[in-house]
mmCIF file of C-alpha atoms in Angstrom:
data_model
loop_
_atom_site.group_PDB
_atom_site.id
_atom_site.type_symbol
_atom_site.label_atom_id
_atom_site.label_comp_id
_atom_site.label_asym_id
_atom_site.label_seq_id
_atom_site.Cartn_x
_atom_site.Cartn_y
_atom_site.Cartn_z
ATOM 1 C CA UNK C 964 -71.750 130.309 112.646
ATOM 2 C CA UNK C 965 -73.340 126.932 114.437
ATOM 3 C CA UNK C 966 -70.983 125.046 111.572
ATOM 4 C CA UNK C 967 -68.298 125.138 114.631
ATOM 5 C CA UNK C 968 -68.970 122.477 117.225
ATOM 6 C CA UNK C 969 -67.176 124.227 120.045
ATOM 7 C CA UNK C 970 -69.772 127.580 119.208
ATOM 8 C CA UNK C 971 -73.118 124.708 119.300
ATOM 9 C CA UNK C 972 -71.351 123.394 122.484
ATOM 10 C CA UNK C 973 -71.265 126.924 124.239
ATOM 11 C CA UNK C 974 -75.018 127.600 122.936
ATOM 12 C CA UNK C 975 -76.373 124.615 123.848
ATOM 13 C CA UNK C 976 -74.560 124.627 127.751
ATOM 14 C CA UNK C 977 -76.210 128.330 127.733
ATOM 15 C CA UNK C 978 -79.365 127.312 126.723
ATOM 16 C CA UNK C 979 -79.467 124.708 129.592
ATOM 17 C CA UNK C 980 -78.200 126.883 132.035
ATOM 18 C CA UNK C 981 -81.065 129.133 132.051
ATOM 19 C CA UNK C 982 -83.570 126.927 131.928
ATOM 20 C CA UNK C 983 -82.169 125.243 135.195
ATOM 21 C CA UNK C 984 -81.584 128.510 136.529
ATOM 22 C CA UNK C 985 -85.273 129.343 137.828
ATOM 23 C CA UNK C 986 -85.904 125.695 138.101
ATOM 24 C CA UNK C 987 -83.059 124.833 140.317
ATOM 25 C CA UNK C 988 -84.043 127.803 142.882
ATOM 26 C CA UNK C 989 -86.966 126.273 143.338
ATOM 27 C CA UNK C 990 -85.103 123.153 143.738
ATOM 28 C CA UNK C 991 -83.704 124.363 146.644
ATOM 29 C CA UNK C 992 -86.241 125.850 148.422
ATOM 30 C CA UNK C 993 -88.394 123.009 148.611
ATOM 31 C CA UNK C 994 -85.460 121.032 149.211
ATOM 32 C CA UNK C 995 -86.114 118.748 146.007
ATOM 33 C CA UNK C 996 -82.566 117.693 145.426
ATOM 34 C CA UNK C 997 -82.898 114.096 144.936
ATOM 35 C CA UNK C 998 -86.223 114.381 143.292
ATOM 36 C CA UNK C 999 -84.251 115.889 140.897
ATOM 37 C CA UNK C 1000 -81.934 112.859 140.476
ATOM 38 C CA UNK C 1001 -84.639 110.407 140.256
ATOM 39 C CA UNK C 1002 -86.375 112.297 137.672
ATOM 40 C CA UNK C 1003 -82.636 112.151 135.568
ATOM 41 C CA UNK C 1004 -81.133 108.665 136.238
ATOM 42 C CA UNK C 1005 -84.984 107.569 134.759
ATOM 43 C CA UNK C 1006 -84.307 109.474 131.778
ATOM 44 C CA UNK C 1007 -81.386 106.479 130.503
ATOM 45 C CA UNK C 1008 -84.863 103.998 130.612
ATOM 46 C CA UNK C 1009 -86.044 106.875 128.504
ATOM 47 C CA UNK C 1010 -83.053 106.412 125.638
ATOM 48 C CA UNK C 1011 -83.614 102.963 125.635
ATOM 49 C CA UNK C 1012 -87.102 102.964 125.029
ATOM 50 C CA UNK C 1013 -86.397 105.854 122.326
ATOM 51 C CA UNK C 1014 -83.762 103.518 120.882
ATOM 52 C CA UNK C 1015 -86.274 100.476 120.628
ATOM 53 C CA UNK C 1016 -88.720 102.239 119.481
ATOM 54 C CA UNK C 1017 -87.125 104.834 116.515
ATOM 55 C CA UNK C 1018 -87.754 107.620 118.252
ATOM 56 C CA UNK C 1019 -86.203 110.869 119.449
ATOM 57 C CA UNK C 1020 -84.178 111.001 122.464
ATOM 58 C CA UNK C 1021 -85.710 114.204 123.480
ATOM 59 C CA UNK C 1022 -89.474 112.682 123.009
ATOM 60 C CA UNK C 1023 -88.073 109.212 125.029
ATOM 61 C CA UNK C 1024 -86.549 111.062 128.109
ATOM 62 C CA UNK C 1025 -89.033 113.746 128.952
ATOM 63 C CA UNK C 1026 -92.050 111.260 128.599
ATOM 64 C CA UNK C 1027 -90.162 109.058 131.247
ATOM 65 C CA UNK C 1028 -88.669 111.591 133.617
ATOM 66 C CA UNK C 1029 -92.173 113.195 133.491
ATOM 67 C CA UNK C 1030 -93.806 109.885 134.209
ATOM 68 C CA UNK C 1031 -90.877 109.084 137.006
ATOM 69 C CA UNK C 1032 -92.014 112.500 138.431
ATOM 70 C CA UNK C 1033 -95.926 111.749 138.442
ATOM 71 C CA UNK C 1034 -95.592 108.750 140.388
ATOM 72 C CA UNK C 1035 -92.850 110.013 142.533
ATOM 73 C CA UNK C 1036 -95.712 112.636 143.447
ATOM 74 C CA UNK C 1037 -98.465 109.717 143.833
ATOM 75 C CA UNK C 1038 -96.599 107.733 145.769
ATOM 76 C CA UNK C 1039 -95.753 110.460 148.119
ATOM 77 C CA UNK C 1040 -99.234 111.154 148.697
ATOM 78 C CA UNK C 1041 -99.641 107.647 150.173
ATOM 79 C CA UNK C 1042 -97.830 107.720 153.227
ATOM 80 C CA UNK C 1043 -94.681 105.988 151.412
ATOM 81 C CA UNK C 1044 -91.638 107.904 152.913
ATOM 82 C CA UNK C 1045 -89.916 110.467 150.684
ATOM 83 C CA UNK C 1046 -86.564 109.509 150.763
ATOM 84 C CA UNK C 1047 -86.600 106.342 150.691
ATOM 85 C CA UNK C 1048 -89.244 105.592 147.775
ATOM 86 C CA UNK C 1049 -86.802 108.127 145.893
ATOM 87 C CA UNK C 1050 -83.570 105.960 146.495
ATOM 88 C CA UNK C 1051 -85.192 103.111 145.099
ATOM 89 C CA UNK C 1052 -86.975 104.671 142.026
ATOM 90 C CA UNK C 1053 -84.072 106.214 141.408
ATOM 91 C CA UNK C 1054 -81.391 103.513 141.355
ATOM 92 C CA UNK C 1055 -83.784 101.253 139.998
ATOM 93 C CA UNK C 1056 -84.806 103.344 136.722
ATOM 94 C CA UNK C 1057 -80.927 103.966 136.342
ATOM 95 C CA UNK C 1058 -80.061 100.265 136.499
ATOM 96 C CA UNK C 1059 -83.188 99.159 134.183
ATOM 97 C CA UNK C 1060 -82.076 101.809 131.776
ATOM 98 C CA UNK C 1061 -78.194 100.379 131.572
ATOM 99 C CA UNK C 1062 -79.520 97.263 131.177
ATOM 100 C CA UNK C 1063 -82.146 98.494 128.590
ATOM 101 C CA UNK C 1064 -79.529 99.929 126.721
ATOM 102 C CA UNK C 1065 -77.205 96.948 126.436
ATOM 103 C CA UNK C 1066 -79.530 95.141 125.197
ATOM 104 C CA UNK C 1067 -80.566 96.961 122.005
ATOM 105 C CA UNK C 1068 -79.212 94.780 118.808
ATOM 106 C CA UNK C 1069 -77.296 96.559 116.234
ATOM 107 C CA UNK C 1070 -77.084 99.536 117.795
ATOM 108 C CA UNK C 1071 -73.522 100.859 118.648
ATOM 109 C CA UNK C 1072 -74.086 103.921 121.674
ATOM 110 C CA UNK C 1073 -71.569 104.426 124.282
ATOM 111 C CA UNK C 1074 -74.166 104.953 127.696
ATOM 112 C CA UNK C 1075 -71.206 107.225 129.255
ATOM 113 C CA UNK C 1076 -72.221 109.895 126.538
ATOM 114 C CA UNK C 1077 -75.647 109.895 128.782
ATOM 115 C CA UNK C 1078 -74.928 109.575 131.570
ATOM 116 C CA UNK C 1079 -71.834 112.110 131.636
ATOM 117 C CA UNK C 1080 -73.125 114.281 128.560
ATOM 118 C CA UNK C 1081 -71.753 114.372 125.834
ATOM 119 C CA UNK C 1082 -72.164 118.500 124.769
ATOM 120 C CA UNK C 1083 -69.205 118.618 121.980
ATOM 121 C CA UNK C 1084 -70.961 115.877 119.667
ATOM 122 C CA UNK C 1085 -74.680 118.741 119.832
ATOM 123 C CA UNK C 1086 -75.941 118.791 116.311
ATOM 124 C CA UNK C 1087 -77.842 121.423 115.167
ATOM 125 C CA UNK C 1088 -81.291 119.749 115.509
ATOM 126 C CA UNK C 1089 -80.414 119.326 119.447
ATOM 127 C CA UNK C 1090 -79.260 123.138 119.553
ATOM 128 C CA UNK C 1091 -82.500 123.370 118.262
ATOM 129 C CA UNK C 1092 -84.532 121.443 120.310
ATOM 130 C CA UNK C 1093 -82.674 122.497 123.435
ATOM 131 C CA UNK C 1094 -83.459 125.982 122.828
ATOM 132 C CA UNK C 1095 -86.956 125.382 122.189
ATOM 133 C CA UNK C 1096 -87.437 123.365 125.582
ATOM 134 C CA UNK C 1097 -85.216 126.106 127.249
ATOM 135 C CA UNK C 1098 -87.496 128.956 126.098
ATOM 136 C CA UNK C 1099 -90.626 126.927 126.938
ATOM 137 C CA UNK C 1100 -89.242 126.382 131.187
ATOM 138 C CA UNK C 1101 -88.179 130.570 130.981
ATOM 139 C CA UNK C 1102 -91.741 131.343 130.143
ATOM 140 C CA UNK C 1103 -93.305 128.640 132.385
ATOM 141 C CA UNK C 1104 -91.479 130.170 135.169
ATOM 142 C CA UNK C 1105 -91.893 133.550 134.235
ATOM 143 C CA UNK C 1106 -95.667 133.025 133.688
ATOM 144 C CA UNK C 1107 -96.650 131.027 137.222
ATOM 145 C CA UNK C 1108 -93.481 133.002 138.900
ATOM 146 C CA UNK C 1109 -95.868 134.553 141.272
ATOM 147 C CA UNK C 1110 -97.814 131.166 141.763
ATOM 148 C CA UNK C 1111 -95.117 129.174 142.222
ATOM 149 C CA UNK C 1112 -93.371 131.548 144.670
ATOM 150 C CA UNK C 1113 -96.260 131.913 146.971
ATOM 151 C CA UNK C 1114 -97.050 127.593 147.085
ATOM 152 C CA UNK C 1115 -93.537 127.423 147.704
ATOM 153 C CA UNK C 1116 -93.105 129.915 150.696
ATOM 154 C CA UNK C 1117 -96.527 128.735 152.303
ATOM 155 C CA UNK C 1118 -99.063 126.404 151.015
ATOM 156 C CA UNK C 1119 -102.100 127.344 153.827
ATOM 157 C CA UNK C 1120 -101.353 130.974 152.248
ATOM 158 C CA UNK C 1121 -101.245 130.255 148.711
ATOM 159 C CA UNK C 1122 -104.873 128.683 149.093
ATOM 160 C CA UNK C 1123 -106.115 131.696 150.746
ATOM 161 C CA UNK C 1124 -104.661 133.369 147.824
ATOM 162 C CA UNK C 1125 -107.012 131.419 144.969
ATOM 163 C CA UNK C 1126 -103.758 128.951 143.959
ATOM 164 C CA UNK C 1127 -103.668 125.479 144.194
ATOM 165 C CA UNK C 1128 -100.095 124.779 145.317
ATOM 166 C CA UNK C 1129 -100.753 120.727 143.671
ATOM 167 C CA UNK C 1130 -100.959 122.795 140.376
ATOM 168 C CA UNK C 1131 -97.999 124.253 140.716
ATOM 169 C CA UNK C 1132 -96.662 121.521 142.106
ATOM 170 C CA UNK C 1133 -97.424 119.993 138.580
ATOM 171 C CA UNK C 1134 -96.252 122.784 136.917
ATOM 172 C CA UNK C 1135 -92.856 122.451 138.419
ATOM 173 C CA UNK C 1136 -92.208 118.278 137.647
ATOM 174 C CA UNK C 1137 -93.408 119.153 134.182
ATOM 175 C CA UNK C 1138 -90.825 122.231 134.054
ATOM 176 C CA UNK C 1139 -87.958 119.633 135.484
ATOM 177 C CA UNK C 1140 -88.864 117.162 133.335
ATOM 178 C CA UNK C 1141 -88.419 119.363 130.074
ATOM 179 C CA UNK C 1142 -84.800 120.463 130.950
ATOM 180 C CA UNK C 1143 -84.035 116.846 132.524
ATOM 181 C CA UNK C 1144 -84.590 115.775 128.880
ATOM 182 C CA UNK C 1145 -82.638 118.743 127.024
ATOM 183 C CA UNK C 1146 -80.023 118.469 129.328
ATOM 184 C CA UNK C 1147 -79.180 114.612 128.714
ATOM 185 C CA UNK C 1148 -76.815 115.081 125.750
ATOM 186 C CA UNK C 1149 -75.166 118.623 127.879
ATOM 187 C CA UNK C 1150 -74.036 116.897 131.270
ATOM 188 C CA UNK C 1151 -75.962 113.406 131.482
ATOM 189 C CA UNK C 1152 -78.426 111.801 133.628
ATOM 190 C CA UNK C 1153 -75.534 111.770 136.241
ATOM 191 C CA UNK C 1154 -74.673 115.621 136.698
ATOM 192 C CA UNK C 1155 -77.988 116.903 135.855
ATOM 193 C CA UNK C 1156 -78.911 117.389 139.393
ATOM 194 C CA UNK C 1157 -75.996 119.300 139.766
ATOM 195 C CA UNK C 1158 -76.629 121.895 137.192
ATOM 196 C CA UNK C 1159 -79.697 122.288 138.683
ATOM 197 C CA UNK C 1160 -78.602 122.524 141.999
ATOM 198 C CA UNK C 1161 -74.902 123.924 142.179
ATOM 199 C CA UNK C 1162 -75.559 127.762 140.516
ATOM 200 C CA UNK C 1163 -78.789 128.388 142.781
ATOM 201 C CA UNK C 1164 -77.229 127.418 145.674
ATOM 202 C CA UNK C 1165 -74.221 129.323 144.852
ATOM 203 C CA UNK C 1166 -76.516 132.378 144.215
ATOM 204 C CA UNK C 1167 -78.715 132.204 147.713
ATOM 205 C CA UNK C 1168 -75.604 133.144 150.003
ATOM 206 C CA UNK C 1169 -75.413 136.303 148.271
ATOM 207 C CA UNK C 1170 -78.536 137.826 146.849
ATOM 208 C CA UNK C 1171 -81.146 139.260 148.453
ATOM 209 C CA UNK C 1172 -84.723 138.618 146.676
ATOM 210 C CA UNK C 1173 -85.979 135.135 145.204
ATOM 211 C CA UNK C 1174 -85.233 136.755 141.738
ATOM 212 C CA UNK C 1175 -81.630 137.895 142.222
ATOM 213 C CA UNK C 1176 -81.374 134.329 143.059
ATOM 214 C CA UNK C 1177 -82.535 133.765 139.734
ATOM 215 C CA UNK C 1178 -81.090 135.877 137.652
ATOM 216 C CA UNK C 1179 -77.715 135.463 139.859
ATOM 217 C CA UNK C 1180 -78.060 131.719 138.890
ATOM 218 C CA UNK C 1181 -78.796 131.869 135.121
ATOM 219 C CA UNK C 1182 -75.448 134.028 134.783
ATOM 220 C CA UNK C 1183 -72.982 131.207 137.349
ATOM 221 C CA UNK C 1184 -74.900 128.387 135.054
ATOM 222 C CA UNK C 1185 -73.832 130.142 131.670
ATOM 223 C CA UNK C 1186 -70.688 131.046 133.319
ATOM 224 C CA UNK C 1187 -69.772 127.891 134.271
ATOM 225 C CA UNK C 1188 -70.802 126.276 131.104
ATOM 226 C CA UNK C 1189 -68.573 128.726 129.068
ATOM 227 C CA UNK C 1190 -65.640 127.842 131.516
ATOM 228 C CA UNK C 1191 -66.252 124.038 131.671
ATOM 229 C CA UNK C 1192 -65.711 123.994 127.733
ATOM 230 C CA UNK C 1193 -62.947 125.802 127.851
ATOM 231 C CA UNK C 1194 -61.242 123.680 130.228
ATOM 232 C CA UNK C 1195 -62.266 121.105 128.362
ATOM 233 C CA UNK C 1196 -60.555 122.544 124.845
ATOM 234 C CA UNK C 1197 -57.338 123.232 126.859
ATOM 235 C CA UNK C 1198 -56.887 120.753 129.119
ATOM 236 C CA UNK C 1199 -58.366 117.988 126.973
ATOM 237 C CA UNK C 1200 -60.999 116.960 130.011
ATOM 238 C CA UNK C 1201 -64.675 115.494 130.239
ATOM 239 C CA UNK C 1202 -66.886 118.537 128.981
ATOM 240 C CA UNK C 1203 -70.062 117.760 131.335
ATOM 241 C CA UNK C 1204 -67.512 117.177 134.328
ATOM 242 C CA UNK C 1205 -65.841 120.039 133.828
ATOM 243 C CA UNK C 1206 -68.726 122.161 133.514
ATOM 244 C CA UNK C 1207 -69.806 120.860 137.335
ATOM 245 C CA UNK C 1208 -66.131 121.523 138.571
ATOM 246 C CA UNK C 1209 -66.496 125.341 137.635
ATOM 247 C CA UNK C 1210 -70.223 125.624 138.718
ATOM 248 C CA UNK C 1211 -68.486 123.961 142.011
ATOM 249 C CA UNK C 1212 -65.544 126.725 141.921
ATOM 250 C CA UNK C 1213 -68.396 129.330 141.849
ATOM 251 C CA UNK C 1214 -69.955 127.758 144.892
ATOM 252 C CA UNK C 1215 -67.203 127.677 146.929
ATOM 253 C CA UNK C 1216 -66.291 131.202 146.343
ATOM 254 C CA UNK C 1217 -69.901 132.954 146.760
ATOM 255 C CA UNK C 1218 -69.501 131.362 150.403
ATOM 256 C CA UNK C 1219 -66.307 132.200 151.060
ATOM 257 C CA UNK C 1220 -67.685 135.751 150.036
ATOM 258 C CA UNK C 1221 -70.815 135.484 152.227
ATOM 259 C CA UNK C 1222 -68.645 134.656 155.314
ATOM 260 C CA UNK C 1223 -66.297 137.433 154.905
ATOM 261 C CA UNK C 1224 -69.117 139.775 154.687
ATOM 262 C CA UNK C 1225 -67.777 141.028 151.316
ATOM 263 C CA UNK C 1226 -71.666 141.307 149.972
ATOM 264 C CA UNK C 1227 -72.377 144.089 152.592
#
């Protein structure tokens, strides 16, 4: 069955979708949007580095993305201001990365296929490996669900409750920095934010409990992946892109829905 590239395509943009699903809730409520970004754009210094040094894509991205996220968080922590130390990590990782990239000898890659996916060329190995990491960020959020919830909603209170929201504040970059690097070869450093961010926020109009919102997510993030490919096969277009667009479709009508009231 996974001999079909189009079938390893739909797997692996399913796979990815439900791992971002709990994550990008989260996302959202802690209003993490461009830490989200930074953590992707440093993934390209991650292929570079994986490309220099023999290594697998997978191992190269999440150690740099988790690394970007670590001292995103120490930083933070040191009266630097949010945004703007994430606007220059950010831009800066992404540009080092290009550059990174060019510069490898002998090596043909095309750097659009990561940083705008490249989800039709998935092998088996990365169906594999994307499943794997996918499974792992499910039962990291299903495990510290609770935890997570409760550091999120009010940090004085999640003390009083025994939990130490920095933990799961660690929990979390590790979580985003596992589906940062499966996600790489799905959308690209580029439009992983938006995978992230797009079916949660499309969810939130029109659920009513943190975990309709993600459940409600996991199904517009497989949704959309399933309809991105198939515009892709019919109208010969981007994959990632088109993947975004219909996650973007789905956004545009759960509002439209919440206005009208239709959820009542």
């Amino acid at each position: 069955m996974f001999d079909d590239f189009l079938v390893r395509a739909l797997f692996a943009g399913v796979g990815v979708a439900l791992a971002a699903a709990p994550l990008g809730c989260f996302v959202v409520w802690r209003r993490m949007a461009y830490f989200g970004d930074a953590t992707a754009h440093a993934a390209i210094l991650g292929v570079a580095f994986s490309l220099a040094f023999g290594m697998s894509i997978f191992i190269g991205a999440l150690v740099v993305a988790l690394a970007m996220a670590v001292m995103v968080n120490t930083l933070a922590g040191r009266g630097y201001a949010m945004d703007t130390l994430l606007g220059v990590l950010a831009h800066s990782a992404l540009a080092f990365g290009l550059v990174a990239v060019s510069l490898q000898k002998g090596i043909r890659l095309d750097p659009m296929s990561y940083l705008f996916g490249d989800i039709l060329a998935v092998g088996k190995v990365d169906l594999a490996v994307i499943w794997v990491g996918a499974m792992a960020v499910v039962g990291l959020m299903i495990w510290r669900w609770q935890g997570l919830l409760t550091a999120t909603l009010n940090p004085d209170l999640a003390y009083a409750s025994g939990i130490d929201p920095r933990r799961e504040q660690l929990l979390l970059t590790i979580g985003l920095a596992v589906v940062v690097a499966v996600a790489i070869k799905v959308v690209g450093a580029l439009l992983i934010g938006a995978l992230l961010i797009i079916p949660a926020a499309s969810t939130r109009a029109v659920t009513r409990s943190p975990e309709g919102m993600a459940a409600g997510a996991a199904v517009i993030g497989a949704a959309s992946a399933c309809g991105g490919l198939w515009m892709s096969y019919v109208w010969d277009t981007p994959a990632g892109p088109s993947i975004v667009c219909v996650a973007a479709v789905f956004f545009a009508f759960s509002n439209l829905v919440a206005k009208f009231g239709l959820t009542r």
